[in-house]
Amino acid sequence: MNHTQNPRTNVSTNVTTTVRRLLLAASTGAALLLAGCASEKPALNTTFDFGPATNAAQAARAPIAAVVVGEVTGSAALDSERMYYRLNYSDPLQARTYANSRWSATPLQMVTQRLKSRIAQSGAKVLSVSDASDGVPILRLEIEDFTHNFDSQTQSHGQLVLRASLFQGHKLIDQKTFDRKNPATSMDAGGGARALAGATDTVAADVIAWLATLPLKKE
């Protein structure tokens, strides 16, 4: 006796098998997608500073025995740990910030500490405002620019523009603006941090040399 299969049964079986395969593929794809998402780690924040103030032996000798160094002032943007850069070749008016990179302290704090360290290395006694005595010169500093600037997609530099004013006994002895650019070795936040550290050290040396030219009263 011959047995023949019902065509409708074959169609139903094929449809069921196809649906099962589609569901299996979909569930496998979803599992792989979830696994991929779970393996992705959020970008880690990187913190930069100026590094140790080394090479003290190479520092110029201080022209004065003691000086009061006030806290460096500047714009509100410099009173945060954000790292700024500019694309001078496309839009120099827009100040951008690195998304996952920050300074360990504000630029105002870091420049203050670096200049104090460099002046102290030069042999001068660095005093705070509260420790000042009559006749001791007072150095006031203000940052006008502290940025990682991109001149092109392959060249950039760190720039520090700082205005220094020296007072003695409520009298302004002199005022000068220092502008230093230091080339960056890489086109990223790390390169900008190293370039700005170098620019800061150069400005510190400039300030010490400038102090040597000023007519200060001997107390």
Coordinates of C-alpha atoms in Angstrom, one line a residue:
M1 CA 0.0 0.0 0.0
N2 CA 1.5 3.4 -1.1
H3 CA 1.6 6.2 1.3
T4 CA 1.8 9.8 -0.1
Q5 CA 2.6 12.9 1.9
N6 CA 0.1 15.7 2.0
P7 CA 1.6 18.8 0.2
R8 CA -0.1 21.0 2.8
T9 CA 1.8 19.2 5.5
N10 CA 5.1 19.7 3.8
V11 CA 4.5 23.4 3.4
S12 CA 3.5 23.7 7.1
T13 CA 6.6 21.9 8.1
N14 CA 8.9 24.0 6.0
V15 CA 7.3 27.3 7.3
T16 CA 7.7 26.1 10.9
T17 CA 11.4 25.2 10.3
T18 CA 12.1 28.6 8.6
V19 CA 10.5 30.5 11.5
R20 CA 12.5 28.6 14.0
R21 CA 15.7 29.3 12.1
L22 CA 14.9 33.0 11.9
L23 CA 14.1 33.1 15.6
L24 CA 17.4 31.3 16.5
A25 CA 19.4 33.7 14.3
A26 CA 17.7 36.7 15.8
S27 CA 18.3 35.5 19.4
T28 CA 22.0 34.7 18.6
G29 CA 22.5 38.2 17.0
A30 CA 20.9 39.9 20.1
A31 CA 23.2 37.9 22.4
L32 CA 26.3 38.8 20.5
L33 CA 25.2 42.5 20.5
L34 CA 24.7 42.5 24.2
A35 CA 28.0 40.8 24.7
G36 CA 29.7 43.4 22.6
C37 CA 28.1 46.2 24.5
A38 CA 29.1 44.7 27.8
S39 CA 32.7 44.4 26.7
E40 CA 33.0 48.0 25.7
K41 CA 34.6 50.1 28.5
P42 CA 34.0 53.8 28.9
A43 CA 36.9 56.0 27.9
L44 CA 39.2 56.7 30.9
N45 CA 40.0 60.2 31.9
T46 CA 43.7 61.1 31.7
T47 CA 45.1 63.7 34.1
F48 CA 48.2 65.8 33.3
D49 CA 50.4 68.2 35.2
F50 CA 53.8 69.9 34.5
G51 CA 55.9 67.1 36.0
P52 CA 58.7 67.7 38.5
A53 CA 60.6 71.0 38.3
T54 CA 64.0 69.5 37.5
N55 CA 67.2 71.0 36.1
A56 CA 67.6 73.4 39.1
A57 CA 71.3 73.7 38.4
Q58 CA 70.6 75.3 35.0
A59 CA 68.3 78.0 36.5
A60 CA 69.5 81.6 36.3
R61 CA 70.6 83.1 39.6
A62 CA 68.0 85.4 41.3
P63 CA 68.8 89.1 41.1
I64 CA 67.0 89.7 44.5
A65 CA 67.2 88.1 47.9
A66 CA 63.5 87.7 48.5
V67 CA 60.2 88.4 46.6
V68 CA 56.5 88.0 47.4
V69 CA 54.9 86.0 44.6
G70 CA 51.1 86.5 44.5
E71 CA 48.7 83.9 43.2
V72 CA 48.5 84.0 39.4
T73 CA 45.1 85.4 38.2
G74 CA 43.3 85.0 34.9
S75 CA 40.0 84.3 33.3
A76 CA 37.3 82.1 34.7
A77 CA 38.1 79.4 32.1
L78 CA 41.6 79.0 33.7
D79 CA 40.1 78.5 37.1
S80 CA 39.0 74.9 36.2
E81 CA 40.8 71.7 35.3
R82 CA 39.6 71.7 31.7
M83 CA 42.2 71.5 28.9
Y84 CA 41.6 74.0 26.1
Y85 CA 42.7 73.9 22.5
R86 CA 42.1 75.9 19.4
L87 CA 42.0 74.9 15.7
N88 CA 43.6 78.1 14.4
Y89 CA 43.6 76.8 10.8
S90 CA 39.8 76.5 10.7
D91 CA 38.1 78.4 13.6
P92 CA 40.5 80.3 15.9
L93 CA 37.6 82.0 17.7
Q94 CA 36.3 78.7 19.2
A95 CA 37.9 77.4 22.3
R96 CA 37.4 73.6 22.6
T97 CA 38.1 71.3 25.5
Y98 CA 39.5 67.8 25.4
A99 CA 36.7 65.3 26.4
N100 CA 38.7 62.8 28.4
S101 CA 41.7 64.8 29.5
R102 CA 42.1 67.2 32.4
W103 CA 44.7 69.0 34.4
S104 CA 45.5 67.8 37.9
A105 CA 44.8 71.3 39.2
T106 CA 43.7 74.6 37.6
P107 CA 46.2 76.3 35.2
L108 CA 46.2 79.3 37.6
Q109 CA 47.4 77.0 40.4
M110 CA 49.9 75.1 38.3
V111 CA 51.5 78.2 36.8
T112 CA 51.7 79.8 40.3
Q113 CA 53.4 76.8 41.8
R114 CA 55.8 76.4 38.8
L115 CA 56.9 80.1 38.9
K116 CA 57.4 79.9 42.7
S117 CA 59.5 76.7 42.3
R118 CA 61.7 78.2 39.5
I119 CA 62.3 81.5 41.4
A120 CA 63.2 79.5 44.5
Q121 CA 65.5 77.3 42.5
S122 CA 67.3 80.5 41.3
G123 CA 68.2 81.3 44.9
A124 CA 65.6 83.9 46.0
K125 CA 63.4 83.4 49.0
V126 CA 59.8 83.1 47.9
L127 CA 57.3 84.6 50.3
S128 CA 53.5 84.7 50.5
V129 CA 51.5 87.8 50.7
S130 CA 50.8 87.2 54.4
D131 CA 54.6 86.8 55.1
A132 CA 55.6 90.0 53.3
S133 CA 57.6 92.7 55.2
D134 CA 58.1 96.3 54.3
G135 CA 60.3 96.9 51.3
V136 CA 60.1 93.3 49.9
P137 CA 59.2 93.4 46.2
I138 CA 55.8 92.0 45.2
L139 CA 55.4 90.1 42.0
R140 CA 51.9 90.0 40.6
L141 CA 51.1 87.8 37.6
E142 CA 48.2 87.4 35.2
I143 CA 47.7 84.9 32.5
E144 CA 46.2 86.2 29.2
D145 CA 46.4 83.0 27.3
F146 CA 47.2 79.3 28.1
T147 CA 46.1 77.1 25.2
H148 CA 47.2 74.3 23.0
N149 CA 47.0 75.8 19.5
F150 CA 46.8 73.8 16.3
D151 CA 48.4 75.7 13.3
S152 CA 47.4 72.8 11.0
Q153 CA 46.4 69.2 11.3
T154 CA 50.0 68.2 11.7
Q155 CA 51.5 71.1 13.7
S156 CA 50.6 72.6 17.1
H157 CA 52.1 74.4 20.0
G158 CA 51.5 75.3 23.6
Q159 CA 51.2 79.1 24.2
L160 CA 51.5 81.0 27.5
V161 CA 51.0 84.7 27.6
L162 CA 51.6 86.2 31.0
R163 CA 51.7 89.8 32.3
A164 CA 54.1 90.4 35.2
S165 CA 54.0 93.5 37.4
L166 CA 56.6 94.2 40.1
F167 CA 55.8 96.6 43.0
Q168 CA 57.9 97.8 45.9
G169 CA 56.4 99.9 48.7
H170 CA 53.2 100.5 46.8
K171 CA 55.2 101.8 43.8
L172 CA 55.0 100.0 40.4
I173 CA 58.6 99.4 39.4
D174 CA 57.9 97.9 36.0
Q175 CA 55.4 95.7 34.0
K176 CA 56.0 93.4 31.1
T177 CA 54.1 90.8 29.1
F178 CA 55.8 87.5 28.2
D179 CA 54.6 85.5 25.2
R180 CA 56.1 82.0 24.7
K181 CA 55.2 79.3 22.2
N182 CA 56.6 75.7 22.6
P183 CA 56.1 73.2 19.8
A184 CA 54.1 70.1 20.6
T185 CA 55.6 66.6 19.9
S186 CA 52.2 65.0 19.4
M187 CA 48.8 66.2 18.2
D188 CA 46.8 65.3 21.3
A189 CA 46.2 66.3 24.9
G190 CA 49.5 64.8 26.1
G191 CA 51.5 66.8 23.5
G192 CA 49.7 70.0 24.5
A193 CA 50.4 69.4 28.2
R194 CA 54.1 68.9 27.5
A195 CA 54.2 72.0 25.2
L196 CA 52.5 74.1 27.8
A197 CA 54.9 72.9 30.6
G198 CA 57.8 73.9 28.5
A199 CA 56.3 77.3 27.7
T200 CA 55.8 77.9 31.4
D201 CA 59.3 77.0 32.3
T202 CA 60.6 79.4 29.5
V203 CA 58.4 82.2 30.8
A204 CA 59.7 81.6 34.3
A205 CA 63.3 82.0 33.1
D206 CA 62.2 85.1 31.3
V207 CA 60.7 86.6 34.4
I208 CA 63.9 85.9 36.5
A209 CA 66.0 87.5 33.8
W210 CA 63.7 90.5 33.7
L211 CA 63.9 91.0 37.4
A212 CA 67.6 91.3 37.1
T213 CA 67.2 94.5 35.0
L214 CA 65.0 96.4 37.4
P215 CA 66.1 99.2 39.7
L216 CA 65.1 98.0 43.1
K217 CA 65.9 99.8 46.4
K218 CA 68.2 98.0 48.7
E219 CA 66.6 97.4 52.1

